[in-house]
Amino acid sequence: MKVLVAVKRVIDYNVKIRVKPDHSDVDLTNVKMAMNPFCEIAVEEAVRLKEQGVASEIVAVTVGPKAAQEQLRTALALGADRAIHVETEARVESLAVAKLLKAVVDEEQPDLVILGKQAIDTDNNQTGQMLAALTGMPQGTFASKVDVKEGSVDVTREIDGGLQTVALTLPAVVTTDLRLNEPRYAKLPDIMKAKKKPLESKTPEALGVSVESGLELLGVETPAERKGGVKVGSVDELVEKLKTEAKVL
Amino acid sequence: MSILILAEQHDGELAAGTAHVVAAARAIGGDIDVLVAGEGVDAVAQAAAGLDGVSRVRVADDAVYAHQLAEPLAELLVALADDYTHVLAASSTTGKNVLPRLAALRDVAQISDILEVVGADTFKRPIYAGNAIATVRSSDPLKVITVRTTAFDAVADGGSAAIEPVSAEVSNPSSRFVGEELAQSDRPELGSAKIVISGGRGMGSGDNFKLLDGIADKLGAAIGASRAAVDAGFVPNDMQVGQTGKIVAPELYIAVGISGAIQHLAGMKDSKVIVAINKDEDAPIFQVADYGLVGDLFEILPALEQKL
């Protein structure tokens, strides 16, 4: 079984973001970048499927600027067999990414596509669902368990208030939630080996996909800072203030 | 403008989030229809018809929509979307599952988790876990939007919208419901609770989370946790409040033994009133707390339970 796993280059999750002075966007100059945490979980799941003998080949794919090849190399170091870079410097919205990934799916014909449920930069939580729609595949979003069977996959999903399990006919799209697995770290020899693994570059033009979007980013602002309040001296004082001042009890 | 809202339901009842989505729709303006899709959904439809501002409830009652699977729901919405300029849903696990699928099938963008309606085509939404707010404008003919329900006050009851059945030929050959395991708790859900009390690494162990139970029972609160407490194995991940867990904005948030990492603040800083209980008086959580109490949580929690 062939598994396609999509990854995204985003700001490192430990970095405190800054909005540009002209409020046009978030400032990403000289900021540490990394693989989106949910994508790390997606790669890990693919690698585990291969270790279990379920997957025979793992293809990692990303859509993004030249530098996003770093994240593909990380995926290769973690266990992907080869990588595809759809190179664009443009600001690509989820729908365009889904269209580009569909073009890759059409070429690669994977049995399973695994993506992170959302990227921690734009927080959209859309691309996997959109890819599923465009390819006509069923979707198992927010997965906390993936169980591949003959011609189908059981996906346990984190839904509000609990878990739901669905059975999807393959090929299918799965998006990962936090509990699915705990990603490993790449080992140095694997990082060295990953440099020699095949990495193919494509362009949106070559894939015949327009990355234009109906969405326009008008501006970005910093949310109102929350001001610290007062320290209270005792439980009595706290309860009193919550009752009479804050009126929340 | 004409707006279709996908109703949210749990256990055969209309979920609270829908009344908040109607409020967002009223801010956009225009006729508001609510779609109730499921199996045996009379009660849900009746409740939706009572929401203030709803002009019509459209009901698709069929086994194919049971369990709210994305594939048939998106197909139904595609069939209905021609009549509308906007399709809205709560930014719940159902809304987030279904609406991007609809948007892609209609070749339009989807706008996630809006906090504010600036105009009928312009919305504010959080990015970077709420550490920045983006203003986006859509030029698409159909706006497909999920709504952060905590950002809009629920509309009242008091309406009496017409209820009409919709017929659409929808089949679902590719996905099948297998089962579900819903948390059996008398407590409200983390995402919609009016009061949340969360424990962090300072709780020391999973057993000590029991100290929060009595307080949560008295307050009718949901219990949450920081990522540090989840990573330490004290409690399961579905209790996690934060950037990578649940985003909450209750009336009252009580953070116990939580230092206040960016991760955690991102998930709760929009709460109306924040209380922090921590033994370290320099903990960053105090910088966002309205009321801070420095001290040993093992003494404070039992005292607090008694006072309530």
Coordinates of C-alpha atoms in Angstrom, one line a residue:
Chain A
M1 CA 0.0 0.0 0.0
K2 CA 1.3 3.4 -0.9
V3 CA 0.9 6.3 1.6
L4 CA 1.1 9.9 0.7
V5 CA 1.8 12.2 3.6
A6 CA 1.6 16.0 3.3
V7 CA 3.7 18.3 5.5
K8 CA 3.8 22.1 6.0
R9 CA 6.6 24.4 6.9
V10 CA 5.4 26.7 9.7
I11 CA 6.8 28.9 12.4
D12 CA 8.2 26.8 15.3
Y13 CA 5.5 26.4 17.9
N14 CA 7.7 27.8 20.7
V15 CA 8.2 31.1 18.9
K16 CA 6.2 34.1 20.1
I17 CA 4.9 35.7 17.0
R18 CA 5.1 39.4 16.0
V19 CA 2.7 41.3 13.8
K20 CA 4.5 43.5 11.2
P21 CA 4.4 47.2 12.0
D22 CA 2.3 47.9 8.9
H23 CA -0.2 45.2 10.0
S24 CA 0.0 43.5 6.6
D25 CA 0.8 40.1 8.1
V26 CA 2.8 38.2 10.8
D27 CA 6.5 38.9 10.6
L28 CA 8.4 35.7 9.6
T29 CA 11.8 37.2 8.9
N30 CA 14.6 35.5 10.9
V31 CA 12.1 33.4 12.7
K32 CA 12.8 29.7 13.5
M33 CA 10.7 27.5 11.2
A34 CA 9.8 23.8 11.6
M35 CA 7.4 21.1 10.5
N36 CA 3.9 21.7 11.7
P37 CA 3.4 19.5 14.8
F38 CA 0.3 17.8 13.4
C39 CA 2.2 16.9 10.2
E40 CA 4.9 15.3 12.4
I41 CA 2.2 13.1 13.7
A42 CA 1.1 12.3 10.1
V43 CA 4.6 11.3 9.1
E44 CA 5.0 9.2 12.3
E45 CA 1.7 7.4 11.5
A46 CA 2.9 6.6 8.0
V47 CA 6.2 5.3 9.2
R48 CA 4.5 3.1 11.8
L49 CA 2.3 1.7 9.0
K50 CA 5.4 0.8 7.0
E51 CA 7.1 -0.7 10.1
Q52 CA 4.0 -2.9 10.6
G53 CA 4.3 -4.0 7.0
V54 CA 1.0 -2.3 6.0
A55 CA 2.5 0.4 3.9
S56 CA 5.1 -0.4 1.3
E57 CA 6.0 3.1 0.2
I58 CA 5.8 6.5 1.8
V59 CA 5.8 9.6 -0.3
A60 CA 6.1 13.0 1.5
V61 CA 4.8 16.1 -0.2
T62 CA 4.8 19.8 0.6
V63 CA 3.6 22.9 -1.0
G64 CA 5.7 26.0 -0.3
P65 CA 8.8 28.0 -0.8
K66 CA 12.2 26.7 -1.6
A67 CA 13.1 26.5 2.1
A68 CA 10.2 24.0 2.7
Q69 CA 12.6 21.3 1.3
E70 CA 14.0 21.3 4.8
Q71 CA 10.8 19.9 6.1
L72 CA 10.7 17.3 3.3
R73 CA 14.3 16.2 4.3
T74 CA 13.0 15.9 7.9
A75 CA 10.2 13.6 6.6
L76 CA 12.7 11.6 4.7
A77 CA 14.9 11.3 7.8
L78 CA 12.0 10.1 9.8
G79 CA 11.3 7.3 7.2
A80 CA 9.6 8.6 4.1
D81 CA 11.0 6.9 0.9
R82 CA 10.9 9.9 -1.4
A83 CA 9.6 13.4 -1.5
I84 CA 7.7 15.8 -3.8
H85 CA 8.1 19.6 -3.5
V86 CA 5.5 21.7 -5.2
E87 CA 7.4 24.9 -5.2
T88 CA 5.6 28.3 -4.9
E89 CA 6.5 31.5 -3.2
A90 CA 2.9 32.6 -3.4
R91 CA 0.6 32.8 -0.4
V92 CA -1.5 29.7 -1.0
E93 CA -4.8 29.2 0.7
S94 CA -6.2 25.8 1.7
L95 CA -8.3 25.3 -1.5
A96 CA -5.2 25.9 -3.7
V97 CA -3.1 23.5 -1.6
A98 CA -5.9 20.9 -1.9
K99 CA -6.0 21.3 -5.7
L100 CA -2.2 20.9 -5.9
L101 CA -2.3 17.8 -3.6
K102 CA -5.1 16.4 -5.8
A103 CA -2.8 16.8 -8.8
V104 CA -0.1 14.9 -6.9
V105 CA -2.7 12.2 -5.9
D106 CA -3.7 11.8 -9.5
E107 CA -0.1 11.1 -10.4
E108 CA 0.8 9.0 -7.5
Q109 CA -2.4 7.1 -6.9
P110 CA -1.9 6.5 -3.1
D111 CA -4.2 4.2 -1.1
L112 CA -4.1 6.5 1.9
V113 CA -3.3 10.2 2.3
I114 CA -2.4 11.4 5.8
L115 CA -2.3 15.1 6.7
G116 CA -2.2 17.0 9.9
K117 CA -5.6 18.3 11.0
Q118 CA -4.5 21.9 10.9
A119 CA -1.4 24.0 10.6
I120 CA -0.5 26.1 13.6
D121 CA 0.0 29.3 11.5
T122 CA -3.3 29.8 9.7
D123 CA -5.3 27.4 12.0
N124 CA -7.7 26.7 9.1
N125 CA -8.3 22.9 9.5
Q126 CA -9.5 22.6 5.9
T127 CA -6.9 21.1 3.6
G128 CA -7.6 17.4 4.3
Q129 CA -11.3 17.7 4.0
M130 CA -11.0 19.7 0.8
L131 CA -8.6 17.2 -0.7
A132 CA -11.0 14.4 0.1
A133 CA -13.8 16.3 -1.6
L134 CA -11.8 17.0 -4.7
T135 CA -10.6 13.5 -5.1
G136 CA -14.0 12.0 -4.1
M137 CA -12.4 10.1 -1.2
P138 CA -14.0 9.6 2.2
Q139 CA -12.4 11.4 5.1
G140 CA -11.4 10.4 8.6
T141 CA -10.6 13.7 10.3
F142 CA -9.1 14.4 13.7
A143 CA -7.9 10.8 14.0
S144 CA -6.7 9.3 17.3
K145 CA -6.5 5.7 15.9
V146 CA -6.0 4.3 12.4
D147 CA -6.6 0.7 11.7
V148 CA -6.0 -0.4 8.0
K149 CA -8.0 -3.4 6.9
E150 CA -8.4 -5.1 3.5
G151 CA -9.7 -2.4 1.2
S152 CA -10.8 -0.1 4.0
V153 CA -9.6 1.7 7.0
D154 CA -11.2 2.2 10.4
V155 CA -10.5 5.7 11.8
T156 CA -11.3 6.7 15.3
R157 CA -12.0 10.4 15.4
E158 CA -11.8 12.9 18.3
I159 CA -15.2 14.6 18.3
D160 CA -16.8 17.0 20.7
G161 CA -17.6 14.9 23.8
G162 CA -15.9 11.7 22.8
L163 CA -14.8 9.4 20.1
Q164 CA -16.4 8.3 16.9
T165 CA -15.2 5.4 14.7
V166 CA -15.9 5.3 11.0
A167 CA -15.0 2.8 8.3
L168 CA -13.8 4.3 5.1
T169 CA -13.3 2.6 1.7
L170 CA -9.8 3.0 0.4
P171 CA -8.4 5.2 -1.0
A172 CA -9.2 7.6 1.8
V173 CA -7.9 10.8 3.5
V174 CA -7.0 10.8 7.2
T175 CA -6.1 13.9 9.2
T176 CA -4.3 13.5 12.5
D177 CA -5.1 14.7 16.0
L178 CA -2.7 14.9 18.9
R179 CA -3.5 11.5 20.5
L180 CA -2.8 9.5 17.4
N181 CA 0.9 8.9 18.3
E182 CA 4.0 10.4 19.7
P183 CA 6.4 11.4 16.9
R184 CA 10.0 10.2 17.1
Y185 CA 13.0 12.3 16.6
A186 CA 15.2 11.8 13.6
K187 CA 18.5 10.2 14.3
L188 CA 21.7 11.6 12.9
P189 CA 22.6 8.7 10.6
D190 CA 19.0 8.9 9.2
I191 CA 19.4 12.7 8.7
M192 CA 22.6 11.9 6.7
K193 CA 20.9 9.2 4.7
A194 CA 17.9 11.4 4.0
K195 CA 20.1 13.8 2.0
K196 CA 20.5 11.1 -0.6
K197 CA 16.8 10.1 -0.9
P198 CA 15.0 11.3 -4.0
L199 CA 13.3 14.7 -3.9
E200 CA 11.4 15.9 -7.0
S201 CA 10.4 19.5 -7.6
K202 CA 7.3 20.5 -9.4
T203 CA 5.5 23.8 -10.0
P204 CA 1.8 24.7 -9.8
E205 CA 2.0 25.6 -13.5
A206 CA 3.3 22.1 -14.4
L207 CA 0.5 20.5 -12.4
G208 CA -2.0 22.7 -14.2
V209 CA -3.3 24.3 -11.0
S210 CA -4.0 28.0 -10.4
V211 CA -3.2 29.1 -6.9
E212 CA -5.5 32.2 -7.0
S213 CA -7.9 32.5 -4.2
G214 CA -11.2 34.2 -3.5
L215 CA -9.8 35.3 -0.2
E216 CA -7.9 38.5 0.4
L217 CA -6.0 39.2 3.6
L218 CA -6.8 42.8 4.5
G219 CA -4.7 43.0 7.6
V220 CA -3.5 41.4 10.8
E221 CA -3.6 42.9 14.2
T222 CA -2.4 41.9 17.7
P223 CA -5.3 41.0 19.9
A224 CA -6.1 43.3 22.8
E225 CA -3.6 42.5 25.6
R226 CA -5.2 41.1 28.7
K227 CA -4.2 43.1 31.8
G228 CA -3.3 41.3 34.9
G229 CA -5.7 42.0 37.8
V230 CA -5.2 41.9 41.5
K231 CA -3.8 39.4 44.0
V232 CA -6.2 38.4 46.7
G233 CA -5.1 37.3 50.1
S234 CA -7.4 34.5 50.9
V235 CA -10.0 32.0 49.7
D236 CA -12.7 34.1 51.4
E237 CA -11.6 37.3 49.6
L238 CA -11.5 35.4 46.3
V239 CA -15.1 34.0 46.6
E240 CA -16.3 37.4 47.8
K241 CA -14.8 39.2 44.8
L242 CA -16.1 36.6 42.3
K243 CA -19.6 37.0 43.8
T244 CA -19.9 40.8 44.2
E245 CA -17.3 42.3 41.9
A246 CA -17.0 39.9 38.9
K247 CA -20.5 38.5 39.5
V248 CA -19.7 35.2 38.0
L249 CA -20.8 33.1 40.9
Chain B
M1 CA -28.4 38.0 1.4
S2 CA -29.7 34.5 2.3
I3 CA -28.0 32.4 4.8
L4 CA -28.1 28.7 5.5
I5 CA -27.0 27.4 8.9
L6 CA -26.2 23.7 9.5
A7 CA -27.7 22.9 12.9
E8 CA -25.6 21.3 15.5
Q9 CA -27.1 18.4 17.4
H10 CA -26.2 16.0 20.2
D11 CA -28.3 13.1 21.3
G12 CA -31.4 14.1 19.5
E13 CA -31.3 17.7 20.8
L14 CA -30.3 21.0 19.3
A15 CA -26.9 21.8 20.6
A16 CA -26.3 25.2 22.2
G17 CA -23.8 26.3 19.6
T18 CA -26.5 26.8 16.9
A19 CA -28.1 29.8 18.7
H20 CA -24.7 31.5 18.6
V21 CA -24.3 30.8 14.9
V22 CA -27.7 32.4 14.3
A23 CA -26.4 35.5 16.1
A24 CA -23.4 35.6 13.7
A25 CA -25.9 35.2 10.8
R26 CA -27.9 38.1 12.1
A27 CA -24.8 40.2 12.1
I28 CA -24.3 39.4 8.4
G29 CA -28.0 40.2 7.8
G30 CA -30.6 38.7 5.4
D31 CA -32.9 35.7 5.5
I32 CA -31.8 32.9 7.8
D33 CA -32.7 29.3 7.2
V34 CA -31.5 26.4 9.4
L35 CA -30.8 23.0 8.0
V36 CA -31.5 20.1 10.3
A37 CA -30.1 16.8 8.9
G38 CA -30.3 13.5 10.7
E39 CA -32.5 10.6 11.5
G40 CA -35.5 11.3 13.7
V41 CA -34.8 14.9 14.2
D42 CA -38.3 16.4 14.9
A43 CA -37.3 17.7 18.3
V44 CA -34.1 19.3 16.9
A45 CA -36.2 21.0 14.2
Q46 CA -38.8 22.3 16.7
A47 CA -36.0 23.8 18.8
A48 CA -34.4 25.4 15.8
A49 CA -37.7 26.9 14.7
G50 CA -37.9 28.6 18.1
L51 CA -34.6 30.5 17.7
D52 CA -35.1 34.2 17.3
G53 CA -34.3 35.4 13.7
V54 CA -34.8 32.1 11.9
S55 CA -37.2 32.4 9.0
R56 CA -37.3 28.7 8.0
V57 CA -36.1 25.3 9.2
R58 CA -35.4 22.8 6.5
V59 CA -35.4 19.2 7.5
A60 CA -33.6 16.3 5.9
D61 CA -34.7 13.3 7.8
D62 CA -32.9 10.2 6.5
A63 CA -30.8 7.4 7.9
V64 CA -27.9 8.5 5.6
Y65 CA -27.5 11.6 7.7
A66 CA -27.4 9.8 11.0
H67 CA -24.1 10.3 13.0
Q68 CA -23.5 13.5 10.9
L69 CA -20.9 11.9 8.6
A70 CA -19.2 14.5 6.4
E71 CA -19.7 12.8 3.0
P72 CA -23.5 12.8 2.8
L73 CA -23.9 16.1 4.7
A74 CA -21.6 17.9 2.3
E75 CA -23.4 16.4 -0.6
L76 CA -26.8 17.6 0.8
L77 CA -25.3 21.1 1.4
V78 CA -24.0 21.2 -2.2
A79 CA -27.5 20.4 -3.4
L80 CA -29.0 23.3 -1.4
A81 CA -26.3 25.9 -1.6
D82 CA -27.6 27.5 -4.9
D83 CA -30.3 29.3 -2.9
Y84 CA -27.8 31.0 -0.6
T85 CA -25.0 33.5 -0.3
H86 CA -23.6 32.2 2.9
V87 CA -23.5 28.8 4.6
L88 CA -22.6 28.8 8.3
A89 CA -21.9 26.2 10.9
A90 CA -20.5 26.2 14.4
S91 CA -16.7 25.7 14.6
S92 CA -17.3 22.3 16.2
T93 CA -15.9 19.0 15.2
T94 CA -18.9 18.6 12.9
G95 CA -18.7 22.0 11.3
K96 CA -15.0 21.7 10.8
N97 CA -15.5 18.2 9.3
V98 CA -18.2 19.1 6.9
L99 CA -17.8 22.7 5.7
P100 CA -14.4 22.5 4.0
R101 CA -15.8 19.6 2.0
L102 CA -18.7 21.7 0.9
A103 CA -16.5 24.6 0.0
A104 CA -14.1 22.5 -2.1
L105 CA -17.1 20.9 -3.9
R106 CA -18.3 24.4 -4.8
D107 CA -14.8 25.6 -5.6
V108 CA -14.8 28.4 -3.0
A109 CA -12.7 29.2 0.0
Q110 CA -13.8 28.4 3.5
I111 CA -13.4 30.9 6.3
S112 CA -12.7 29.2 9.6
D113 CA -13.6 30.2 13.1
I114 CA -14.8 33.8 12.7
L115 CA -14.8 36.0 15.7
E116 CA -16.5 39.1 14.2
V117 CA -18.6 40.1 11.2
V118 CA -17.1 43.2 9.7
G119 CA -19.4 43.1 6.7
A120 CA -21.2 40.6 4.6
D121 CA -18.0 39.6 2.9
T122 CA -15.4 40.6 5.5
F123 CA -14.6 38.7 8.7
K124 CA -12.1 38.6 11.6
R125 CA -10.6 35.3 12.6
P126 CA -7.9 34.1 14.9
I127 CA -4.6 32.9 13.5
Y128 CA -1.5 31.5 15.3
A129 CA -3.7 30.2 18.0
G130 CA -5.3 33.5 18.6
N131 CA -2.0 35.4 19.0
A132 CA -3.0 37.4 15.9
I133 CA -6.3 38.4 14.4
A134 CA -6.6 38.4 10.6
T135 CA -9.2 40.4 8.7
V136 CA -10.2 38.6 5.5
R137 CA -12.5 39.5 2.6
S138 CA -14.1 36.9 0.3
S139 CA -15.0 37.6 -3.3
D140 CA -16.4 34.2 -3.7
P141 CA -20.1 33.9 -4.7
L142 CA -20.7 31.6 -1.8
K143 CA -19.2 32.3 1.6
V144 CA -18.7 29.1 3.6
I145 CA -18.0 30.0 7.2
T146 CA -17.5 28.3 10.6
V147 CA -18.2 30.4 13.6
R148 CA -16.4 30.5 16.9
T149 CA -19.5 30.3 19.1
T150 CA -18.0 31.8 22.1
A151 CA -17.5 35.1 20.2
F152 CA -21.2 35.6 19.6
D153 CA -24.0 35.9 22.2
A154 CA -26.7 33.3 21.7
V155 CA -30.0 34.6 20.2
A156 CA -33.0 34.1 22.5
D157 CA -35.9 31.7 21.9
G158 CA -39.2 33.1 20.9
G159 CA -39.3 32.6 17.1
S160 CA -41.7 30.4 15.3
A161 CA -40.2 29.6 11.9
A162 CA -41.9 27.4 9.4
I163 CA -40.6 23.8 9.2
E164 CA -40.3 22.3 5.7
P165 CA -38.9 19.0 4.5
V166 CA -36.2 18.9 1.9
S167 CA -35.7 16.1 -0.5
A168 CA -32.4 15.4 -2.0
E169 CA -31.0 12.1 -3.4
V170 CA -28.0 11.6 -1.3
S171 CA -26.1 8.3 -1.0
N172 CA -23.0 7.4 0.9
P173 CA -21.1 4.4 -0.5
S174 CA -17.7 5.3 0.9
S175 CA -18.0 5.9 4.6
R176 CA -19.8 4.0 7.4
F177 CA -20.5 4.7 11.0
V178 CA -19.0 2.0 13.2
G179 CA -19.5 3.2 16.7
E180 CA -18.9 6.0 19.2
E181 CA -17.8 6.4 22.7
L182 CA -19.1 9.5 24.3
A183 CA -17.6 10.6 27.6
Q184 CA -20.2 9.7 30.3
S185 CA -20.2 12.7 32.4
D186 CA -22.8 14.8 34.1
R187 CA -20.5 17.8 33.7
P188 CA -20.9 20.2 30.8
E189 CA -18.6 19.9 27.8
L190 CA -15.3 21.8 28.0
G191 CA -16.0 23.8 24.9
S192 CA -19.4 25.1 25.9
A193 CA -19.2 25.2 29.8
K194 CA -19.8 28.5 31.5
I195 CA -17.2 27.7 34.1
V196 CA -14.0 25.8 33.6
I197 CA -11.6 24.7 36.3
S198 CA -8.2 23.4 35.0
G199 CA -5.3 21.7 36.6
G200 CA -1.7 21.8 35.6
R201 CA 1.6 20.1 36.5
G202 CA 1.3 21.6 39.9
M203 CA -1.5 19.2 40.7
G204 CA 1.3 16.6 41.1
S205 CA -0.6 13.5 40.0
G206 CA -3.7 12.3 38.3
D207 CA -5.2 11.3 41.6
N208 CA -5.0 14.9 42.8
F209 CA -7.3 16.0 40.0
K210 CA -10.0 14.6 42.3
L211 CA -9.6 17.8 44.3
L212 CA -11.2 19.6 41.4
D213 CA -14.2 17.4 41.3
G214 CA -16.1 18.7 44.3
I215 CA -15.5 22.3 43.1
A216 CA -16.6 21.5 39.6
D217 CA -19.8 19.8 40.9
K218 CA -20.7 22.8 43.0
L219 CA -20.1 25.2 40.2
G220 CA -21.5 23.1 37.4
A221 CA -18.1 23.5 35.8
A222 CA -16.1 21.4 33.2
I223 CA -12.7 20.2 34.2
G224 CA -9.7 20.9 31.9
A225 CA -6.0 20.5 32.1
S226 CA -2.8 22.1 30.7
R227 CA -0.6 20.3 28.2
A228 CA 2.0 19.8 30.9
A229 CA -0.5 17.9 33.0
V230 CA -1.5 15.8 29.9
D231 CA 2.2 15.2 29.0
A232 CA 2.9 14.1 32.5
G233 CA 0.2 11.5 32.1
F234 CA -2.1 12.9 34.9
V235 CA -5.2 13.1 32.6
P236 CA -6.2 12.2 29.1
N237 CA -5.6 14.5 26.2
D238 CA -9.3 15.3 25.6
M239 CA -9.1 17.5 28.7
Q240 CA -6.4 19.7 27.3
V241 CA -7.0 23.4 27.0
G242 CA -4.5 25.2 24.8
Q243 CA -3.2 25.9 21.4
T244 CA -3.2 22.3 20.4
G245 CA -6.1 21.3 22.6
K246 CA -9.5 22.9 23.2
I247 CA -10.0 26.6 22.9
V248 CA -12.4 27.8 25.7
A249 CA -13.9 31.1 26.6
P250 CA -16.1 30.6 29.6
E251 CA -17.5 33.2 32.0
L252 CA -15.1 32.0 34.6
Y253 CA -11.8 30.1 34.2
I254 CA -10.0 28.9 37.2
A255 CA -6.4 27.8 36.5
V256 CA -4.9 25.7 39.3
G257 CA -1.2 24.9 39.4
I258 CA -0.8 26.1 35.9
S259 CA 2.2 28.3 35.2
G260 CA 0.8 29.9 32.1
A261 CA 2.8 28.8 29.0
I262 CA 1.9 30.5 25.7
Q263 CA 0.5 27.1 24.7
H264 CA -2.1 27.3 27.5
L265 CA -2.8 31.0 27.4
A266 CA -3.8 30.7 23.7
G267 CA -6.6 28.3 24.7
M268 CA -8.2 30.3 27.5
K269 CA -7.2 34.0 27.4
D270 CA -10.6 35.0 26.0
S271 CA -12.3 33.9 29.1
K272 CA -14.3 36.7 30.7
V273 CA -12.9 36.3 34.2
I274 CA -9.7 34.4 35.0
V275 CA -8.6 33.2 38.4
A276 CA -5.1 31.8 39.0
I277 CA -4.1 29.7 41.9
N278 CA -0.4 29.0 42.1
K279 CA 2.3 28.7 44.7
D280 CA 4.8 30.6 42.5
E281 CA 4.0 34.3 42.6
D282 CA 6.0 35.0 39.5
A283 CA 4.1 32.5 37.4
P284 CA 3.1 34.1 34.0
I285 CA -0.5 33.0 34.6
F286 CA -0.8 35.9 37.0
Q287 CA -0.2 38.4 34.2
V288 CA -3.5 37.4 32.6
A289 CA -5.5 36.6 35.7
D290 CA -8.1 39.0 37.0
Y291 CA -7.8 37.4 40.5
G292 CA -4.6 35.7 41.6
L293 CA -4.2 33.7 44.8
V294 CA -0.7 32.7 45.7
G295 CA -0.4 29.6 47.9
D296 CA -0.5 25.9 48.3
L297 CA -3.3 24.5 46.1
F298 CA -3.6 21.5 48.4
E299 CA -4.8 23.9 51.1
I300 CA -6.7 26.3 48.9
L301 CA -8.8 23.8 47.0
P302 CA -10.5 22.1 50.0
A303 CA -11.1 25.6 51.5
L304 CA -12.6 26.8 48.2
E305 CA -14.9 23.8 47.9
Q306 CA -16.2 24.5 51.4
K307 CA -16.9 28.2 50.7
L308 CA -18.9 27.6 47.5

